[in-house]
CSV table of N, CA and C in Angstrom, one decimal:
chain,number,residue,atom,x,y,z
A,3,GLY,N,-15.4,-4.2,-12.5
A,3,GLY,CA,-15.9,-5.0,-10.9
A,3,GLY,C,-14.8,-4.2,-10.5
A,4,ILE,N,-14.8,-4.9,-9.3
A,4,ILE,CA,-14.0,-4.5,-8.0
A,4,ILE,C,-13.5,-6.2,-7.6
A,5,ASP,N,-12.2,-5.9,-7.8
A,5,ASP,CA,-11.3,-6.6,-7.3
A,5,ASP,C,-11.2,-6.6,-5.4
A,6,THR,N,-11.7,-7.7,-5.0
A,6,THR,CA,-11.5,-7.5,-3.6
A,6,THR,C,-10.6,-8.2,-3.2
A,7,MET,N,-10.0,-9.1,-3.6
A,7,MET,CA,-8.8,-9.5,-3.9
A,7,MET,C,-7.7,-9.2,-3.7
A,8,GLY,N,-6.7,-8.6,-2.6
A,8,GLY,CA,-5.9,-7.3,-2.8
A,8,GLY,C,-5.6,-7.0,-1.5
A,9,TYR,N,-4.5,-5.4,-1.9
A,9,TYR,CA,-3.6,-5.3,-0.1
A,9,TYR,C,-5.0,-4.1,-0.1
A,10,ASP,N,-5.3,-4.1,1.5
A,10,ASP,CA,-5.6,-2.9,1.9
A,10,ASP,C,-4.5,-1.6,2.3
A,11,ILE,N,-5.0,-0.5,1.8
A,11,ILE,CA,-4.4,0.6,2.7
A,11,ILE,C,-5.8,1.3,3.5
A,12,HIS,N,-5.3,2.1,4.8
A,12,HIS,CA,-6.1,2.7,5.4
A,12,HIS,C,-5.7,4.0,5.6
A,13,ILE,N,-6.7,4.9,6.1
A,13,ILE,CA,-6.8,5.7,6.4
A,13,ILE,C,-6.6,5.9,8.0
A,14,THR,N,-5.3,7.0,8.2
A,14,THR,CA,-5.9,6.9,9.5
A,14,THR,C,-5.0,8.1,10.3
A,15,ARG,N,-4.7,8.4,11.2
A,15,ARG,CA,-4.1,9.6,11.9
A,15,ARG,C,-3.6,9.5,13.0
A,16,GLU,N,-3.5,7.6,13.2
A,16,GLU,CA,-2.3,7.3,14.5
A,16,GLU,C,-1.3,6.8,13.7
A,17,ALA,N,-0.1,6.3,14.7
A,17,ALA,CA,1.2,6.5,14.2
A,17,ALA,C,0.9,4.7,14.0
A,18,CYS,N,-0.1,4.1,14.4
A,18,CYS,CA,-0.6,2.7,13.4
A,18,CYS,C,-1.8,2.2,13.0
A,19,TRP,N,-2.2,2.0,12.3
A,19,TRP,CA,-3.7,2.0,11.9
A,19,TRP,C,-4.2,1.0,12.9
A,20,LEU,N,-3.4,0.2,13.7
A,20,LEU,CA,-4.9,-0.6,14.6
A,20,LEU,C,-4.4,0.0,15.6
A,21,ASP,N,-4.4,0.8,15.9
A,21,ASP,CA,-4.2,1.4,17.1
A,21,ASP,C,-5.3,2.4,17.1
A,22,ASP,N,-5.7,2.3,15.6
A,22,ASP,CA,-7.1,3.7,15.9
A,22,ASP,C,-8.3,3.1,16.5
A,23,GLU,N,-8.3,5.0,17.6
A,23,GLU,CA,-9.5,4.2,18.3
A,23,GLU,C,-10.7,4.9,17.9
A,24,ASN,N,-9.9,6.6,17.5
A,24,ASN,CA,-10.9,7.4,16.8
A,24,ASN,C,-10.8,7.7,15.3
A,25,PRO,N,-11.1,6.3,14.3
A,25,PRO,CA,-10.9,6.8,12.9
A,25,PRO,C,-12.2,7.7,12.7
A,26,ILE,N,-11.5,8.1,11.1
A,26,ILE,CA,-12.0,8.8,10.6
A,26,ILE,C,-13.5,8.7,10.1
A,27,THR,N,-14.7,9.6,10.4
A,27,THR,CA,-15.8,8.5,9.7
A,27,THR,C,-16.1,9.5,8.4
A,28,LEU,N,-16.8,8.8,7.8
A,28,LEU,CA,-18.3,9.3,6.7
A,28,LEU,C,-18.3,11.0,6.9
A,29,ASP,N,-18.7,11.2,7.7
A,29,ASP,CA,-19.7,12.5,8.5
A,29,ASP,C,-17.9,13.3,8.2
A,30,GLU,N,-17.0,13.0,8.5
A,30,GLU,CA,-16.2,14.0,8.3
A,30,GLU,C,-15.4,14.6,6.7
A,31,VAL,N,-15.7,13.2,6.6
A,31,VAL,CA,-15.2,13.0,5.1
A,31,VAL,C,-15.8,14.2,3.9
A,32,ARG,N,-17.4,13.9,4.3
A,32,ARG,CA,-18.3,14.8,4.1
A,32,ARG,C,-18.3,16.2,4.2
A,33,GLY,N,-17.6,16.7,5.0
A,33,GLY,CA,-17.5,17.9,5.6
A,33,GLY,C,-16.3,18.2,4.3
A,34,ILE,N,-15.5,17.5,3.8
A,34,ILE,CA,-14.1,18.4,3.3
A,34,ILE,C,-14.5,17.7,2.6
A,35,LEU,N,-15.2,17.3,1.8
A,35,LEU,CA,-15.3,16.8,0.2
A,35,LEU,C,-15.8,18.6,-0.9
A,36,PRO,N,-16.9,18.8,-0.3
A,36,PRO,CA,-17.2,20.1,-1.4
A,36,PRO,C,-16.2,21.0,-1.5
A,37,VAL,N,-15.0,21.4,-0.5
A,37,VAL,CA,-14.0,22.0,-1.0
A,37,VAL,C,-13.3,21.1,-2.3
A,38,GLU,N,-13.0,19.9,-1.9
A,38,GLU,CA,-11.5,19.8,-3.2
A,38,GLU,C,-12.5,18.0,-3.7
A,39,PRO,N,-13.4,18.4,-4.8
A,39,PRO,CA,-14.5,17.5,-5.4
A,39,PRO,C,-13.9,16.5,-6.1
A,40,HIS,N,-12.4,16.9,-6.6
A,40,HIS,CA,-11.5,15.7,-7.2
A,40,HIS,C,-12.5,15.2,-8.4
A,41,GLN,N,-12.6,13.6,-8.1
A,41,GLN,CA,-13.6,13.1,-8.7
A,41,GLN,C,-13.9,12.1,-7.6
A,42,PHE,N,-14.1,12.5,-6.5
A,42,PHE,CA,-14.7,11.8,-5.6
A,42,PHE,C,-16.3,12.1,-5.2
A,43,ARG,N,-17.0,10.9,-5.1
A,43,ARG,CA,-18.4,10.8,-4.7
A,43,ARG,C,-18.8,10.2,-3.3
A,44,ILE,N,-20.2,10.3,-2.8
A,44,ILE,CA,-20.5,9.8,-1.1
A,44,ILE,C,-21.9,8.8,-2.0
A,45,ASP,N,-21.6,7.6,-2.2
A,45,ASP,CA,-22.6,6.5,-2.4
A,45,ASP,C,-23.8,5.9,-1.3
A,46,GLU,N,-24.5,7.2,-1.2
A,46,GLU,CA,-25.2,7.1,0.5
A,46,GLU,C,-26.0,5.8,0.1
A,47,THR,N,-26.5,4.9,-1.1
A,47,THR,CA,-26.9,3.2,-0.8
A,47,THR,C,-25.9,2.0,-0.5
A,48,GLY,N,-24.9,2.7,-0.7
A,48,GLY,CA,-23.8,1.7,0.2
A,48,GLY,C,-23.7,-0.1,-0.3
A,49,GLU,N,-24.5,0.3,-1.7
A,49,GLU,CA,-24.2,-0.9,-3.0
A,49,GLU,C,-23.3,-1.0,-3.9
A,50,VAL,N,-22.5,-1.6,-3.9
A,50,VAL,CA,-22.0,-2.5,-4.9
A,50,VAL,C,-22.2,-3.2,-5.6
A,51,LEU,N,-21.8,-2.7,-7.1
A,51,LEU,CA,-21.8,-4.8,-7.7
A,51,LEU,C,-20.8,-5.3,-8.2
A,52,ILE,N,-20.4,-6.3,-7.7
A,52,ILE,CA,-19.5,-6.9,-8.0
A,52,ILE,C,-19.5,-8.4,-8.5
A,53,ALA,N,-18.1,-8.5,-9.3
A,53,ALA,CA,-18.6,-9.8,-10.0
A,53,ALA,C,-17.4,-10.8,-8.7
A,54,THR,N,-18.7,-11.9,-9.2
A,54,THR,CA,-18.0,-13.0,-8.2
A,54,THR,C,-17.1,-14.1,-9.3
A,55,PRO,N,-16.2,-14.9,-8.2
A,55,PRO,CA,-15.2,-15.6,-8.9
A,55,PRO,C,-15.6,-16.5,-10.4
A,56,GLN,N,-16.6,-16.4,-10.5
A,56,GLN,CA,-17.8,-17.3,-11.1
A,56,GLN,C,-18.3,-16.5,-12.7
A,57,GLY,N,-18.2,-15.4,-12.1
A,57,GLY,CA,-18.2,-14.2,-13.5
A,57,GLY,C,-19.5,-13.9,-13.0
A,58,ASP,N,-20.7,-14.1,-11.7
A,58,ASP,CA,-21.7,-13.4,-11.9
A,58,ASP,C,-21.3,-12.6,-11.1
A,59,ALA,N,-22.8,-11.3,-11.3
A,59,ALA,CA,-22.6,-10.1,-10.6
A,59,ALA,C,-23.8,-10.4,-9.2
A,60,MET,N,-22.8,-9.8,-8.3
A,60,MET,CA,-23.8,-9.7,-7.1
A,60,MET,C,-23.8,-8.3,-6.7
A,61,ILE,N,-24.6,-7.9,-5.8
A,61,ILE,CA,-24.9,-7.2,-4.9
A,61,ILE,C,-24.1,-6.8,-3.4
A,62,ALA,N,-23.1,-6.1,-3.4
A,62,ALA,CA,-22.4,-6.4,-2.1
A,62,ALA,C,-23.1,-5.1,-1.4
A,63,ASP,N,-23.6,-4.9,0.2
A,63,ASP,CA,-24.1,-4.2,0.8
A,63,ASP,C,-22.9,-3.5,2.0
A,64,TYR,N,-21.6,-2.6,1.6
A,64,TYR,CA,-21.0,-1.9,2.7
A,64,TYR,C,-21.7,-0.3,3.7
A,65,GLY,N,-22.7,-0.4,2.9
A,65,GLY,CA,-22.4,0.8,3.7
A,65,GLY,C,-22.3,2.0,3.4
A,66,PRO,N,-22.8,3.3,3.2
A,66,PRO,CA,-22.3,4.2,3.2
A,66,PRO,C,-21.0,4.3,2.5
A,67,PHE,N,-20.7,4.9,1.3
A,67,PHE,CA,-18.8,4.9,1.4
A,67,PHE,C,-18.1,5.8,0.1
A,68,LEU,N,-17.6,6.3,0.0
A,68,LEU,CA,-16.6,7.2,-1.0
A,68,LEU,C,-16.0,6.6,-2.2
A,69,GLU,N,-16.7,7.3,-3.5
A,69,GLU,CA,-16.4,6.1,-4.2
A,69,GLU,C,-15.3,7.4,-5.3
A,70,TYR,N,-14.6,7.2,-5.7
A,70,TYR,CA,-13.1,7.9,-5.9
A,70,TYR,C,-13.0,7.0,-7.7
A,71,THR,N,-13.4,7.9,-8.9
A,71,THR,CA,-13.7,7.4,-10.0
A,71,THR,C,-12.0,8.3,-10.9
A,72,ASP,N,-11.3,7.7,-11.1
A,72,ASP,CA,-9.8,8.6,-12.0
A,72,ASP,C,-10.4,8.0,-13.1
A,73,GLY,N,-9.3,8.4,-14.3
A,73,GLY,CA,-9.4,9.6,-15.2
A,73,GLY,C,-10.0,8.3,-16.6
A,74,GLU,N,-9.6,6.9,-15.8
A,74,GLU,CA,-9.8,6.3,-17.0
A,74,GLU,C,-10.9,5.7,-16.6
A,75,GLY,N,-12.1,6.5,-15.7
A,75,GLY,CA,-13.5,5.5,-15.1
A,75,GLY,C,-13.0,4.2,-14.6
A,76,LYS,N,-12.1,4.0,-13.7
A,76,LYS,CA,-11.6,2.8,-12.9
A,76,LYS,C,-12.0,3.4,-11.4
A,77,LYS,N,-13.0,2.7,-11.0
A,77,LYS,CA,-13.5,3.1,-9.6
A,77,LYS,C,-12.8,2.9,-7.8
A,78,THR,N,-12.8,3.1,-7.4
A,78,THR,CA,-11.8,2.7,-6.2
A,78,THR,C,-13.2,3.1,-4.5
A,79,ILE,N,-13.4,2.2,-4.0
A,79,ILE,CA,-13.9,2.6,-2.9
A,79,ILE,C,-13.7,2.8,-1.4
A,80,LEU,N,-13.4,3.6,-0.8
A,80,LEU,CA,-13.3,4.1,0.6
A,80,LEU,C,-14.2,3.1,1.1
A,81,VAL,N,-13.9,2.3,2.1
A,81,VAL,CA,-15.0,1.4,2.9
A,81,VAL,C,-15.1,1.8,4.7
A,82,PHE,N,-16.2,2.8,4.9
A,82,PHE,CA,-16.2,2.8,6.2
A,82,PHE,C,-17.2,1.7,7.4
A,83,GLU,N,-16.3,1.1,8.0
A,83,GLU,CA,-17.1,-0.1,9.1
A,83,GLU,C,-17.1,0.7,11.0
A,84,GLU,N,-18.0,0.8,11.3
A,84,GLU,CA,-18.1,1.1,12.2
A,84,GLU,C,-17.1,1.4,13.5
A,85,GLY,N,-16.3,1.7,13.8
A,85,GLY,CA,-15.4,2.0,14.6
A,85,GLY,C,-13.5,1.3,14.2
A,86,GLU,N,-14.1,1.2,12.6
A,86,GLU,CA,-12.9,0.7,11.4
A,86,GLU,C,-11.9,2.1,11.2
A,87,CYS,N,-10.9,2.2,10.8
A,87,CYS,CA,-10.3,3.1,9.7
A,87,CYS,C,-10.7,2.8,8.5
A,88,PRO,N,-11.3,3.9,8.1
A,88,PRO,CA,-11.6,4.3,6.4
A,88,PRO,C,-10.5,3.3,5.8
A,89,PHE,N,-10.8,2.2,4.7
A,89,PHE,CA,-9.8,1.8,4.3
A,89,PHE,C,-10.5,1.3,2.0
A,90,PHE,N,-9.7,0.6,1.9
A,90,PHE,CA,-9.8,0.6,-0.3
A,90,PHE,C,-8.8,-0.5,-0.2
A,91,THR,N,-9.4,-0.8,-1.2
A,91,THR,CA,-8.3,-1.7,-2.2
A,91,THR,C,-6.8,-1.2,-2.5
A,92,TYR,N,-5.6,-1.6,-2.3
A,92,TYR,CA,-4.7,-1.0,-3.5
A,92,TYR,C,-4.8,-2.0,-5.1
A,93,ARG,N,-5.0,-0.6,-6.0
A,93,ARG,CA,-4.7,-0.5,-7.3
A,93,ARG,C,-3.5,0.0,-8.0
A,94,ASP,N,-3.6,0.8,-7.9
A,94,ASP,CA,-2.6,1.8,-8.5
A,94,ASP,C,-1.9,3.3,-8.2
A,95,CYS,N,-1.2,4.1,-8.9
A,95,CYS,CA,-0.7,4.7,-7.9
A,95,CYS,C,-1.0,6.2,-8.4
A,96,ARG,N,-1.5,6.4,-9.5
A,96,ARG,CA,-2.7,7.4,-10.0
A,96,ARG,C,-4.3,7.1,-8.4
A,97,GLN,N,-4.2,6.1,-8.0
A,97,GLN,CA,-5.7,6.0,-7.1
A,97,GLN,C,-5.0,6.8,-5.9
A,98,LEU,N,-4.0,6.3,-5.6
A,98,LEU,CA,-3.0,5.9,-4.2
A,98,LEU,C,-2.2,7.9,-4.4
A,99,LEU,N,-2.4,8.5,-5.2
A,99,LEU,CA,-2.1,9.8,-5.3
A,99,LEU,C,-2.9,10.8,-4.5
A,100,ALA,N,-4.5,10.3,-5.6
A,100,ALA,CA,-5.4,10.7,-4.9
A,100,ALA,C,-6.3,10.5,-3.3
A,101,MET,N,-5.7,9.0,-3.4
A,101,MET,CA,-6.3,9.1,-1.5
A,101,MET,C,-5.1,9.7,-0.5
A,102,ARG,N,-4.4,9.8,-0.9
A,102,ARG,CA,-3.1,10.8,-0.2
A,102,ARG,C,-3.8,12.0,0.1
A,103,ASP,N,-3.9,12.7,-1.4
A,103,ASP,CA,-4.5,13.7,-1.0
A,103,ASP,C,-5.4,14.6,-0.2
A,104,LEU,N,-6.5,13.5,-0.4
A,104,LEU,CA,-7.5,12.8,0.5
A,104,LEU,C,-7.4,13.0,2.4
A,105,ALA,N,-6.5,12.4,2.5
A,105,ALA,CA,-6.1,12.0,3.0
A,105,ALA,C,-5.7,13.3,4.0
A,106,GLU,N,-4.7,14.3,3.6
A,106,GLU,CA,-4.5,15.5,4.1
A,106,GLU,C,-4.8,16.2,3.9
A,107,THR,N,-5.7,16.2,3.6
A,107,THR,CA,-6.7,17.3,3.5
A,107,THR,C,-7.6,16.4,5.7
A,108,LEU,N,-7.5,15.5,5.6
A,108,LEU,CA,-8.0,15.2,6.9
A,108,LEU,C,-7.1,15.0,8.0
A,109,GLY,N,-5.7,15.4,7.7
A,109,GLY,CA,-4.5,15.1,8.9
A,109,GLY,C,-3.6,13.8,9.2
A,110,ALA,N,-4.2,13.4,8.1
A,110,ALA,CA,-4.2,11.3,7.9
A,110,ALA,C,-3.1,11.4,7.4
A,111,THR,N,-2.9,9.3,7.1
A,111,THR,CA,-1.8,9.3,6.5
A,111,THR,C,-2.4,8.1,6.0
A,112,LEU,N,-1.5,7.9,4.9
A,112,LEU,CA,-2.4,6.6,4.2
A,112,LEU,C,-1.4,5.7,4.7
A,113,GLN,N,-1.8,4.2,5.1
A,113,GLN,CA,-0.9,2.9,5.9
A,113,GLN,C,-1.7,1.4,4.9
A,114,GLY,N,-0.2,0.5,4.7
A,114,GLY,CA,-0.7,-0.5,4.3
A,114,GLY,C,-1.2,-1.3,5.9
A,115,ASP,N,-1.1,-2.7,5.8
A,115,ASP,CA,-1.6,-3.4,6.6
A,115,ASP,C,-0.7,-3.5,8.4
A,116,GLU,N,1.1,-2.8,7.2
A,116,GLU,CA,1.8,-3.8,8.7
A,116,GLU,C,2.3,-1.9,9.2
A,117,CYS,N,1.4,-1.2,8.5
A,117,CYS,CA,1.2,0.7,9.0
A,117,CYS,C,2.3,0.8,9.1
A,118,GLU,N,2.9,0.7,7.8
A,118,GLU,CA,4.2,1.7,6.7
A,118,GLU,C,3.4,2.6,5.9
A,119,VAL,N,3.6,3.2,6.0
A,119,VAL,CA,3.2,4.8,5.3
A,119,VAL,C,3.9,5.1,3.9
A,120,TYR,N,2.5,5.3,3.3
A,120,TYR,CA,2.0,5.4,1.7
A,120,TYR,C,2.5,7.3,1.6
A,121,ASP,N,3.9,7.7,2.0
A,121,ASP,CA,3.1,9.0,1.8
A,121,ASP,C,3.8,9.3,-0.3
A,122,ARG,N,4.0,11.2,-0.1
A,122,ARG,CA,3.9,11.4,-1.9
A,122,ARG,C,5.7,10.7,-1.8
A,123,GLN,N,6.4,10.2,-1.4
A,123,GLN,CA,8.1,9.9,-1.5
A,123,GLN,C,7.4,8.3,-2.3
A,124,GLU,N,6.9,7.6,-1.4
A,124,GLU,CA,6.8,6.6,-1.3
A,124,GLU,C,6.4,6.1,-2.8
A,125,ILE,N,5.1,7.2,-3.1
A,125,ILE,CA,4.1,6.6,-3.6
A,125,ILE,C,4.9,7.4,-5.3
A,126,GLU,N,5.3,7.9,-5.5
A,126,GLU,CA,6.8,8.4,-6.3
A,126,GLU,C,7.6,7.1,-6.0
A,127,LYS,N,8.4,6.8,-5.7
A,127,LYS,CA,8.8,5.0,-5.5
A,127,LYS,C,8.6,4.1,-7.0
A,128,LEU,N,7.3,3.9,-5.6
A,128,LEU,CA,6.6,3.2,-6.4
A,128,LEU,C,6.5,3.2,-8.2
A,129,MET,N,5.6,4.5,-8.8
A,129,MET,CA,5.6,5.6,-10.3
A,129,MET,C,6.4,4.6,-11.5
A,130,GLU,N,7.7,4.6,-10.0
A,130,GLU,CA,8.7,4.7,-11.2
A,130,GLU,C,9.6,3.9,-11.1
A,131,SER,N,8.8,1.9,-10.1
A,131,SER,CA,9.3,0.8,-10.3
A,131,SER,C,8.6,-0.3,-11.4
């Protein structure tokens, strides 16, 4: 399941994602994906099965999103909301590296909620800790 509580990472071309008035769209991502498929796929249904705190399964409708699956089968969802920067919930460094590659292909950076940038050096520091 997906942990909805957590720290969001945003993909943006601005110095601070909060100022991004022209956010990256799913169509842009769709345009670059065939070049570097990694373990990325676009889910057009937009439906995600999530576990509630009570342990029930429910369907959340995010609208079409990008899904990344790592080597262990853990999934990360990059959510696209109208007029917002795409974002995903931080889980681990492997996921960050894959998303950073995606961001770089888009000419963008990964930023946390406070606009702090997660570049390769920053992610490597996290991996060591």
